[in-house]
Short mmCIF file of N, CA, C and O in Angstrom, two decimals:
data_model
loop_
_atom_site.label_atom_id
_atom_site.label_comp_id
_atom_site.label_asym_id
_atom_site.label_seq_id
_atom_site.Cartn_x
_atom_site.Cartn_y
_atom_site.Cartn_z
N MET A 1113 -121.37 -44.31 -21.61
CA MET A 1113 -120.87 -43.54 -20.49
C MET A 1113 -120.93 -42.06 -20.85
O MET A 1113 -120.61 -41.68 -21.95
N SER A 1114 -121.31 -41.24 -19.93
CA SER A 1114 -121.40 -39.81 -20.19
C SER A 1114 -120.02 -39.17 -20.07
O SER A 1114 -119.05 -39.81 -19.68
N ASN A 1115 -119.94 -37.89 -20.38
CA ASN A 1115 -118.69 -37.15 -20.26
C ASN A 1115 -118.42 -36.72 -18.83
O ASN A 1115 -117.40 -36.11 -18.56
N ALA A 1116 -119.33 -37.00 -17.91
CA ALA A 1116 -119.16 -36.59 -16.52
C ALA A 1116 -118.00 -37.35 -15.90
O ALA A 1116 -117.70 -38.48 -16.26
N THR A 1117 -117.36 -36.73 -14.93
CA THR A 1117 -116.26 -37.38 -14.23
C THR A 1117 -116.81 -38.54 -13.41
O THR A 1117 -117.79 -38.41 -12.71
N THR A 1118 -116.15 -39.67 -13.52
CA THR A 1118 -116.61 -40.85 -12.79
C THR A 1118 -116.02 -40.92 -11.40
O THR A 1118 -116.51 -41.65 -10.55
N GLY A 1119 -114.96 -40.18 -11.14
CA GLY A 1119 -114.33 -40.21 -9.84
C GLY A 1119 -113.38 -41.39 -9.67
O GLY A 1119 -112.87 -41.63 -8.61
N LYS A 1120 -113.15 -42.14 -10.73
CA LYS A 1120 -112.26 -43.29 -10.67
C LYS A 1120 -110.92 -42.93 -11.28
O LYS A 1120 -110.84 -42.20 -12.26
N THR A 1121 -109.87 -43.45 -10.70
CA THR A 1121 -108.53 -43.22 -11.21
C THR A 1121 -108.18 -44.28 -12.23
O THR A 1121 -108.38 -45.46 -11.99
N VAL A 1122 -107.67 -43.84 -13.35
CA VAL A 1122 -107.23 -44.76 -14.39
C VAL A 1122 -105.73 -44.62 -14.51
O VAL A 1122 -105.21 -43.51 -14.61
N ARG A 1123 -105.02 -45.74 -14.45
CA ARG A 1123 -103.57 -45.71 -14.53
C ARG A 1123 -103.11 -46.44 -15.77
O ARG A 1123 -103.63 -47.49 -16.10
N PHE A 1124 -102.12 -45.85 -16.44
CA PHE A 1124 -101.51 -46.46 -17.60
C PHE A 1124 -100.01 -46.58 -17.32
O PHE A 1124 -99.43 -45.69 -16.73
N THR A 1125 -99.42 -47.63 -17.76
CA THR A 1125 -97.98 -47.78 -17.64
C THR A 1125 -97.42 -48.17 -19.00
O THR A 1125 -98.09 -48.84 -19.78
N LEU A 1126 -96.22 -47.70 -19.26
CA LEU A 1126 -95.54 -48.05 -20.50
C LEU A 1126 -94.46 -49.07 -20.16
O LEU A 1126 -93.74 -48.93 -19.19
N ASP A 1127 -94.33 -50.06 -20.99
CA ASP A 1127 -93.30 -51.06 -20.82
C ASP A 1127 -92.06 -50.57 -21.55
O ASP A 1127 -92.04 -50.49 -22.78
N PRO A 1128 -90.98 -50.22 -20.82
CA PRO A 1128 -89.78 -49.70 -21.49
C PRO A 1128 -89.18 -50.70 -22.46
O PRO A 1128 -88.51 -50.33 -23.42
N ALA A 1129 -89.41 -51.99 -22.22
CA ALA A 1129 -88.86 -53.00 -23.12
C ALA A 1129 -89.66 -53.10 -24.41
O ALA A 1129 -89.19 -53.67 -25.40
N ASN A 1130 -90.89 -52.53 -24.41
CA ASN A 1130 -91.75 -52.62 -25.57
C ASN A 1130 -92.43 -51.27 -25.81
O ASN A 1130 -93.64 -51.13 -25.63
N PRO A 1131 -91.65 -50.24 -26.20
CA PRO A 1131 -92.25 -48.90 -26.37
C PRO A 1131 -93.23 -48.88 -27.54
O PRO A 1131 -93.15 -49.72 -28.43
N PRO A 1132 -94.16 -47.92 -27.53
CA PRO A 1132 -95.11 -47.84 -28.64
C PRO A 1132 -94.37 -47.53 -29.95
O PRO A 1132 -93.38 -46.81 -29.95
N LYS A 1133 -94.87 -48.08 -31.01
CA LYS A 1133 -94.25 -47.90 -32.33
C LYS A 1133 -94.80 -46.64 -32.99
O LYS A 1133 -96.01 -46.44 -33.03
N LEU A 1134 -93.90 -45.80 -33.47
CA LEU A 1134 -94.30 -44.59 -34.17
C LEU A 1134 -93.85 -44.70 -35.62
O LEU A 1134 -92.75 -45.17 -35.91
N SER A 1135 -94.70 -44.23 -36.51
CA SER A 1135 -94.34 -44.25 -37.93
C SER A 1135 -93.26 -43.20 -38.19
O SER A 1135 -93.09 -42.25 -37.42
N GLU A 1136 -92.55 -43.37 -39.29
CA GLU A 1136 -91.52 -42.40 -39.68
C GLU A 1136 -92.14 -41.01 -39.87
O GLU A 1136 -91.55 -40.00 -39.51
N ALA A 1137 -93.37 -40.97 -40.42
CA ALA A 1137 -94.05 -39.69 -40.63
C ALA A 1137 -94.36 -39.01 -39.30
O ALA A 1137 -94.19 -37.80 -39.15
N THR A 1138 -94.80 -39.80 -38.31
CA THR A 1138 -95.11 -39.24 -36.99
C THR A 1138 -93.84 -38.73 -36.33
O THR A 1138 -93.82 -37.65 -35.74
N ILE A 1139 -92.75 -39.48 -36.42
CA ILE A 1139 -91.48 -39.06 -35.84
C ILE A 1139 -91.01 -37.76 -36.48
O ILE A 1139 -90.57 -36.83 -35.78
N ALA A 1140 -91.13 -37.64 -37.80
CA ALA A 1140 -90.72 -36.42 -38.50
C ALA A 1140 -91.60 -35.24 -38.09
O ALA A 1140 -91.11 -34.13 -37.87
N ARG A 1141 -92.91 -35.49 -37.97
CA ARG A 1141 -93.83 -34.41 -37.56
C ARG A 1141 -93.52 -33.94 -36.15
O ARG A 1141 -93.48 -32.74 -35.88
N LEU A 1142 -93.23 -34.86 -35.22
CA LEU A 1142 -92.91 -34.48 -33.85
C LEU A 1142 -91.58 -33.74 -33.78
O LEU A 1142 -91.44 -32.77 -33.02
N ALA A 1143 -90.62 -34.16 -34.57
CA ALA A 1143 -89.31 -33.51 -34.57
C ALA A 1143 -89.42 -32.06 -35.08
O ALA A 1143 -88.69 -31.19 -34.62
N ALA A 1144 -90.33 -31.82 -36.02
CA ALA A 1144 -90.48 -30.48 -36.60
C ALA A 1144 -91.36 -29.56 -35.74
O ALA A 1144 -91.41 -28.36 -35.96
N MET A 1145 -92.04 -30.13 -34.75
CA MET A 1145 -93.00 -29.37 -33.94
C MET A 1145 -92.28 -28.37 -33.03
O MET A 1145 -91.25 -28.67 -32.44
N LYS A 1146 -92.81 -27.15 -32.96
CA LYS A 1146 -92.31 -26.12 -32.07
C LYS A 1146 -93.13 -26.13 -30.79
O LYS A 1146 -94.25 -26.64 -30.76
N ASP A 1147 -92.58 -25.56 -29.71
CA ASP A 1147 -93.29 -25.54 -28.43
C ASP A 1147 -94.68 -24.93 -28.56
O ASP A 1147 -95.64 -25.39 -27.94
N GLY A 1148 -94.82 -23.88 -29.37
CA GLY A 1148 -96.11 -23.21 -29.53
C GLY A 1148 -97.16 -24.07 -30.20
O GLY A 1148 -98.35 -23.78 -30.12
N ASP A 1149 -96.71 -25.13 -30.88
CA ASP A 1149 -97.65 -26.02 -31.57
C ASP A 1149 -98.28 -27.05 -30.63
O ASP A 1149 -99.20 -27.76 -31.02
N ILE A 1150 -97.76 -27.16 -29.42
CA ILE A 1150 -98.24 -28.19 -28.49
C ILE A 1150 -99.55 -27.73 -27.86
O ILE A 1150 -99.65 -26.63 -27.33
N ASP A 1151 -100.56 -28.59 -27.93
CA ASP A 1151 -101.87 -28.29 -27.35
C ASP A 1151 -101.84 -28.62 -25.86
O ASP A 1151 -101.70 -29.78 -25.48
N LEU A 1152 -101.93 -27.59 -25.02
CA LEU A 1152 -101.88 -27.79 -23.58
C LEU A 1152 -103.25 -28.03 -22.96
O LEU A 1152 -103.38 -28.11 -21.75
N ALA A 1153 -104.27 -28.19 -23.79
CA ALA A 1153 -105.62 -28.36 -23.27
C ALA A 1153 -105.73 -29.59 -22.38
O ALA A 1153 -106.49 -29.61 -21.42
N ILE A 1154 -104.97 -30.62 -22.65
CA ILE A 1154 -105.05 -31.83 -21.84
C ILE A 1154 -104.45 -31.63 -20.46
O ILE A 1154 -104.69 -32.41 -19.57
N SER A 1155 -103.70 -30.55 -20.27
CA SER A 1155 -103.08 -30.31 -18.98
C SER A 1155 -104.05 -29.69 -17.98
O SER A 1155 -103.73 -29.53 -16.83
N GLY A 1156 -105.24 -29.33 -18.42
CA GLY A 1156 -106.22 -28.76 -17.50
C GLY A 1156 -105.80 -27.40 -16.99
O GLY A 1156 -105.05 -26.67 -17.63
N SER A 1157 -106.26 -27.05 -15.81
CA SER A 1157 -106.02 -25.72 -15.26
C SER A 1157 -104.57 -25.50 -14.87
O SER A 1157 -104.14 -24.39 -14.69
N LEU A 1158 -103.78 -26.56 -14.74
CA LEU A 1158 -102.39 -26.39 -14.36
C LEU A 1158 -101.52 -25.92 -15.51
O LEU A 1158 -100.36 -25.57 -15.32
N ALA A 1159 -102.07 -25.88 -16.74
CA ALA A 1159 -101.31 -25.42 -17.89
C ALA A 1159 -100.90 -23.96 -17.72
O ALA A 1159 -99.85 -23.55 -18.20
N ASP A 1160 -101.69 -23.17 -17.01
CA ASP A 1160 -101.40 -21.76 -16.80
C ASP A 1160 -100.79 -21.50 -15.43
O ASP A 1160 -100.71 -20.36 -14.99
N ALA A 1161 -100.36 -22.55 -14.74
CA ALA A 1161 -99.82 -22.39 -13.39
C ALA A 1161 -98.55 -21.55 -13.45
O ALA A 1161 -97.74 -21.67 -14.36
N VAL A 1162 -98.40 -20.69 -12.48
CA VAL A 1162 -97.21 -19.86 -12.35
C VAL A 1162 -96.48 -20.32 -11.09
O VAL A 1162 -97.06 -20.34 -10.01
N TRP A 1163 -95.24 -20.73 -11.24
CA TRP A 1163 -94.46 -21.21 -10.10
C TRP A 1163 -93.75 -20.03 -9.48
O TRP A 1163 -92.99 -19.33 -10.13
N THR A 1164 -94.01 -19.80 -8.22
CA THR A 1164 -93.34 -18.74 -7.49
C THR A 1164 -92.81 -19.31 -6.19
O THR A 1164 -93.24 -20.38 -5.74
N ARG A 1165 -91.91 -18.61 -5.59
CA ARG A 1165 -91.44 -19.03 -4.28
C ARG A 1165 -92.55 -18.72 -3.28
O ARG A 1165 -93.06 -17.61 -3.22
N PRO A 1166 -92.94 -19.71 -2.50
CA PRO A 1166 -94.01 -19.47 -1.54
C PRO A 1166 -93.54 -18.56 -0.41
O PRO A 1166 -92.38 -18.59 -0.02
N GLY A 1167 -94.46 -17.75 0.05
CA GLY A 1167 -94.18 -16.89 1.18
C GLY A 1167 -94.64 -17.58 2.45
O GLY A 1167 -94.50 -18.79 2.61
N ILE A 1168 -95.21 -16.80 3.32
CA ILE A 1168 -95.74 -17.36 4.57
C ILE A 1168 -96.92 -18.25 4.23
O ILE A 1168 -97.77 -17.88 3.44
N PRO A 1169 -97.00 -19.45 4.82
CA PRO A 1169 -98.13 -20.31 4.52
C PRO A 1169 -99.45 -19.64 4.91
O PRO A 1169 -99.48 -18.73 5.73
N PHE A 1170 -100.52 -20.10 4.30
CA PHE A 1170 -101.84 -19.56 4.62
C PHE A 1170 -102.09 -19.70 6.11
O PHE A 1170 -102.11 -20.81 6.64
N LEU A 1171 -102.26 -18.58 6.76
CA LEU A 1171 -102.55 -18.62 8.19
C LEU A 1171 -104.06 -18.70 8.39
O LEU A 1171 -104.83 -18.15 7.61
N GLY A 1172 -104.49 -19.36 9.42
CA GLY A 1172 -105.90 -19.44 9.72
C GLY A 1172 -106.58 -20.66 9.11
O GLY A 1172 -107.67 -21.00 9.49
N ARG A 1173 -105.93 -21.31 8.15
CA ARG A 1173 -106.49 -22.53 7.59
C ARG A 1173 -106.03 -23.71 8.42
O ARG A 1173 -104.86 -23.80 8.79
N GLU A 1174 -106.96 -24.59 8.67
CA GLU A 1174 -106.59 -25.80 9.40
C GLU A 1174 -105.73 -26.68 8.51
O GLU A 1174 -106.08 -26.96 7.36
N GLN A 1175 -104.62 -27.11 9.02
CA GLN A 1175 -103.78 -28.05 8.29
C GLN A 1175 -103.58 -29.28 9.16
O GLN A 1175 -103.58 -29.20 10.39
N ARG A 1176 -103.45 -30.40 8.52
CA ARG A 1176 -103.25 -31.66 9.22
C ARG A 1176 -101.97 -32.30 8.71
O ARG A 1176 -101.67 -32.26 7.53
N GLN A 1177 -101.25 -32.91 9.63
CA GLN A 1177 -100.06 -33.64 9.23
C GLN A 1177 -100.47 -35.06 8.86
O GLN A 1177 -101.22 -35.71 9.58
N ILE A 1178 -99.99 -35.50 7.70
CA ILE A 1178 -100.29 -36.85 7.23
C ILE A 1178 -99.00 -37.50 6.73
O ILE A 1178 -98.00 -36.83 6.53
N THR A 1179 -99.07 -38.78 6.52
CA THR A 1179 -97.99 -39.48 5.85
C THR A 1179 -98.47 -39.82 4.46
O THR A 1179 -99.55 -40.37 4.29
N LEU A 1180 -97.69 -39.45 3.47
CA LEU A 1180 -98.09 -39.63 2.08
C LEU A 1180 -96.89 -40.16 1.31
O LEU A 1180 -95.80 -39.60 1.36
N ARG A 1181 -97.09 -41.25 0.60
CA ARG A 1181 -96.01 -41.82 -0.20
C ARG A 1181 -96.08 -41.25 -1.61
O ARG A 1181 -97.09 -41.36 -2.28
N LEU A 1182 -94.96 -40.63 -2.02
CA LEU A 1182 -94.85 -40.06 -3.35
C LEU A 1182 -93.63 -40.64 -4.04
O LEU A 1182 -92.67 -41.04 -3.39
N ASP A 1183 -93.65 -40.67 -5.36
CA ASP A 1183 -92.51 -41.14 -6.12
C ASP A 1183 -91.31 -40.23 -5.86
O ASP A 1183 -91.46 -39.01 -5.70
N ALA A 1184 -90.13 -40.82 -5.82
CA ALA A 1184 -88.91 -40.07 -5.52
C ALA A 1184 -88.69 -38.92 -6.50
O ALA A 1184 -88.31 -37.82 -6.10
N ASP A 1185 -88.97 -39.15 -7.80
CA ASP A 1185 -88.75 -38.08 -8.78
C ASP A 1185 -89.73 -36.93 -8.60
O ASP A 1185 -89.41 -35.77 -8.87
N VAL A 1186 -90.93 -37.21 -8.09
CA VAL A 1186 -91.91 -36.16 -7.80
C VAL A 1186 -91.39 -35.28 -6.66
O VAL A 1186 -91.41 -34.05 -6.73
N ILE A 1187 -90.91 -35.92 -5.61
CA ILE A 1187 -90.38 -35.17 -4.48
C ILE A 1187 -89.17 -34.34 -4.92
O ILE A 1187 -89.06 -33.15 -4.59
N ASP A 1188 -88.27 -34.94 -5.70
CA ASP A 1188 -87.09 -34.20 -6.18
C ASP A 1188 -87.50 -32.98 -7.00
O ASP A 1188 -86.90 -31.92 -6.89
N PHE A 1189 -88.54 -33.13 -7.83
CA PHE A 1189 -89.03 -32.02 -8.65
C PHE A 1189 -89.48 -30.86 -7.77
O PHE A 1189 -89.14 -29.70 -8.01
N PHE A 1190 -90.25 -31.15 -6.73
CA PHE A 1190 -90.77 -30.09 -5.87
C PHE A 1190 -89.70 -29.52 -4.94
O PHE A 1190 -89.79 -28.37 -4.52
N LYS A 1191 -88.67 -30.29 -4.62
CA LYS A 1191 -87.58 -29.80 -3.78
C LYS A 1191 -86.58 -28.96 -4.57
O LYS A 1191 -85.83 -28.17 -3.99
N GLN A 1192 -86.57 -29.11 -5.88
CA GLN A 1192 -85.57 -28.48 -6.73
C GLN A 1192 -85.46 -26.96 -6.54
O GLN A 1192 -84.36 -26.44 -6.42
N PRO A 1193 -86.57 -26.20 -6.48
CA PRO A 1193 -86.44 -24.75 -6.32
C PRO A 1193 -85.94 -24.32 -4.94
O PRO A 1193 -85.57 -23.18 -4.75
N GLY A 1194 -85.96 -25.21 -3.96
CA GLY A 1194 -85.49 -24.85 -2.62
C GLY A 1194 -86.48 -25.27 -1.55
O GLY A 1194 -87.31 -26.16 -1.76
N ALA A 1195 -86.36 -24.62 -0.42
CA ALA A 1195 -87.17 -24.97 0.76
C ALA A 1195 -88.66 -24.80 0.50
O ALA A 1195 -89.07 -24.16 -0.47
N ARG A 1196 -89.46 -25.36 1.36
CA ARG A 1196 -90.92 -25.24 1.37
C ARG A 1196 -91.57 -26.04 0.25
O ARG A 1196 -92.59 -25.67 -0.30
N TYR A 1197 -90.99 -27.18 -0.06
CA TYR A 1197 -91.56 -28.02 -1.11
C TYR A 1197 -92.94 -28.54 -0.74
O TYR A 1197 -93.79 -28.73 -1.59
N GLN A 1198 -93.18 -28.74 0.55
CA GLN A 1198 -94.50 -29.22 0.98
C GLN A 1198 -95.58 -28.19 0.69
O GLN A 1198 -96.70 -28.53 0.30
N THR A 1199 -95.23 -26.92 0.82
CA THR A 1199 -96.17 -25.85 0.50
C THR A 1199 -96.47 -25.84 -1.00
O THR A 1199 -97.61 -25.67 -1.41
N ARG A 1200 -95.45 -26.06 -1.83
CA ARG A 1200 -95.67 -26.13 -3.28
C ARG A 1200 -96.59 -27.30 -3.63
O ARG A 1200 -97.49 -27.15 -4.45
N ILE A 1201 -96.35 -28.45 -3.03
CA ILE A 1201 -97.21 -29.61 -3.29
C ILE A 1201 -98.64 -29.29 -2.88
O ILE A 1201 -99.60 -29.59 -3.60
N ASN A 1202 -98.82 -28.65 -1.72
CA ASN A 1202 -100.16 -28.29 -1.25
C ASN A 1202 -100.84 -27.34 -2.23
O ASN A 1202 -102.03 -27.48 -2.52
N ARG A 1203 -100.09 -26.38 -2.78
CA ARG A 1203 -100.68 -25.42 -3.73
C ARG A 1203 -101.12 -26.11 -5.01
O ARG A 1203 -102.16 -25.77 -5.59
N VAL A 1204 -100.34 -27.07 -5.50
CA VAL A 1204 -100.73 -27.81 -6.70
C VAL A 1204 -101.99 -28.61 -6.43
O VAL A 1204 -102.93 -28.63 -7.24
N LEU A 1205 -102.05 -29.26 -5.28
CA LEU A 1205 -103.24 -30.04 -4.93
C LEU A 1205 -104.46 -29.13 -4.77
O LEU A 1205 -105.56 -29.48 -5.19
N ARG A 1206 -104.26 -27.94 -4.18
CA ARG A 1206 -105.37 -26.99 -4.02
C ARG A 1206 -105.86 -26.50 -5.39
O ARG A 1206 -107.05 -26.39 -5.64
N ALA A 1207 -104.93 -26.20 -6.32
CA ALA A 1207 -105.32 -25.76 -7.66
C ALA A 1207 -106.12 -26.85 -8.36
O ALA A 1207 -107.12 -26.57 -9.03
N PHE A 1208 -105.69 -28.09 -8.21
CA PHE A 1208 -106.42 -29.21 -8.81
C PHE A 1208 -107.81 -29.31 -8.19
O PHE A 1208 -108.81 -29.46 -8.89
N MET A 1209 -107.89 -29.22 -6.85
CA MET A 1209 -109.17 -29.30 -6.16
C MET A 1209 -110.10 -28.16 -6.60
O MET A 1209 -111.27 -28.39 -6.91
N ASP A 1210 -109.57 -26.93 -6.65
CA ASP A 1210 -110.39 -25.78 -7.05
C ASP A 1210 -110.90 -25.94 -8.48
O ASP A 1210 -112.03 -25.58 -8.79
N ALA A 1211 -110.07 -26.50 -9.36
CA ALA A 1211 -110.47 -26.68 -10.76
C ALA A 1211 -111.57 -27.73 -10.90
O ALA A 1211 -112.30 -27.73 -11.89
N HIS A 1212 -111.68 -28.60 -9.94
CA HIS A 1212 -112.66 -29.69 -10.04
C HIS A 1212 -113.86 -29.51 -9.11
O HIS A 1212 -114.67 -30.41 -8.97
N GLN A 1213 -113.96 -28.34 -8.48
CA GLN A 1213 -115.12 -28.02 -7.65
C GLN A 1213 -116.30 -27.68 -8.57
O GLN A 1213 -116.11 -27.02 -9.59
N PRO A 1214 -117.51 -28.09 -8.19
CA PRO A 1214 -118.66 -27.69 -9.01
C PRO A 1214 -118.80 -26.17 -9.00
O PRO A 1214 -118.59 -25.52 -7.98
N ARG A 1215 -119.10 -25.62 -10.14
CA ARG A 1215 -119.29 -24.16 -10.26
C ARG A 1215 -120.69 -23.80 -9.78
O ARG A 1215 -121.67 -24.43 -10.15
N ASN A 1216 -120.77 -22.73 -8.99
CA ASN A 1216 -122.08 -22.22 -8.56
C ASN A 1216 -122.65 -21.39 -9.70
O ASN A 1216 -121.98 -20.52 -10.23
N LYS A 1217 -123.89 -21.68 -10.06
CA LYS A 1217 -124.54 -20.90 -11.12
C LYS A 1217 -125.09 -19.61 -10.54
O LYS A 1217 -125.80 -19.62 -9.56
N ALA A 1218 -124.71 -18.50 -11.16
CA ALA A 1218 -125.18 -17.19 -10.71
C ALA A 1218 -126.60 -16.97 -11.18
O ALA A 1218 -126.97 -17.32 -12.29
N GLY A 1219 -127.36 -16.37 -10.31
CA GLY A 1219 -128.72 -16.00 -10.70
C GLY A 1219 -129.65 -17.02 -10.34
O GLY A 1219 -130.69 -17.35 -10.41
#
């Protein structure tokens, strides 16, 4: 398989009754780790995301109302800063979409 995106979603779940086993050395290494030591490369373009209070929504863009089922903790997270949580969710989805758009080659 190549490194290209396949477009398929892969889901992993952890069984709380059977958590992964970590060695004592790994536990000690993780406990000693500082925030600056954490590699955020796996977070993609959202690692540099700046959360701000949204202003007026983008005017002139077509928006559609849909029904979307999200996990309760996800909704609570986006509602936490206050009103306009739907706009915050839209911005995160747009950032993800923009990061995964093919780049136009100049020249």
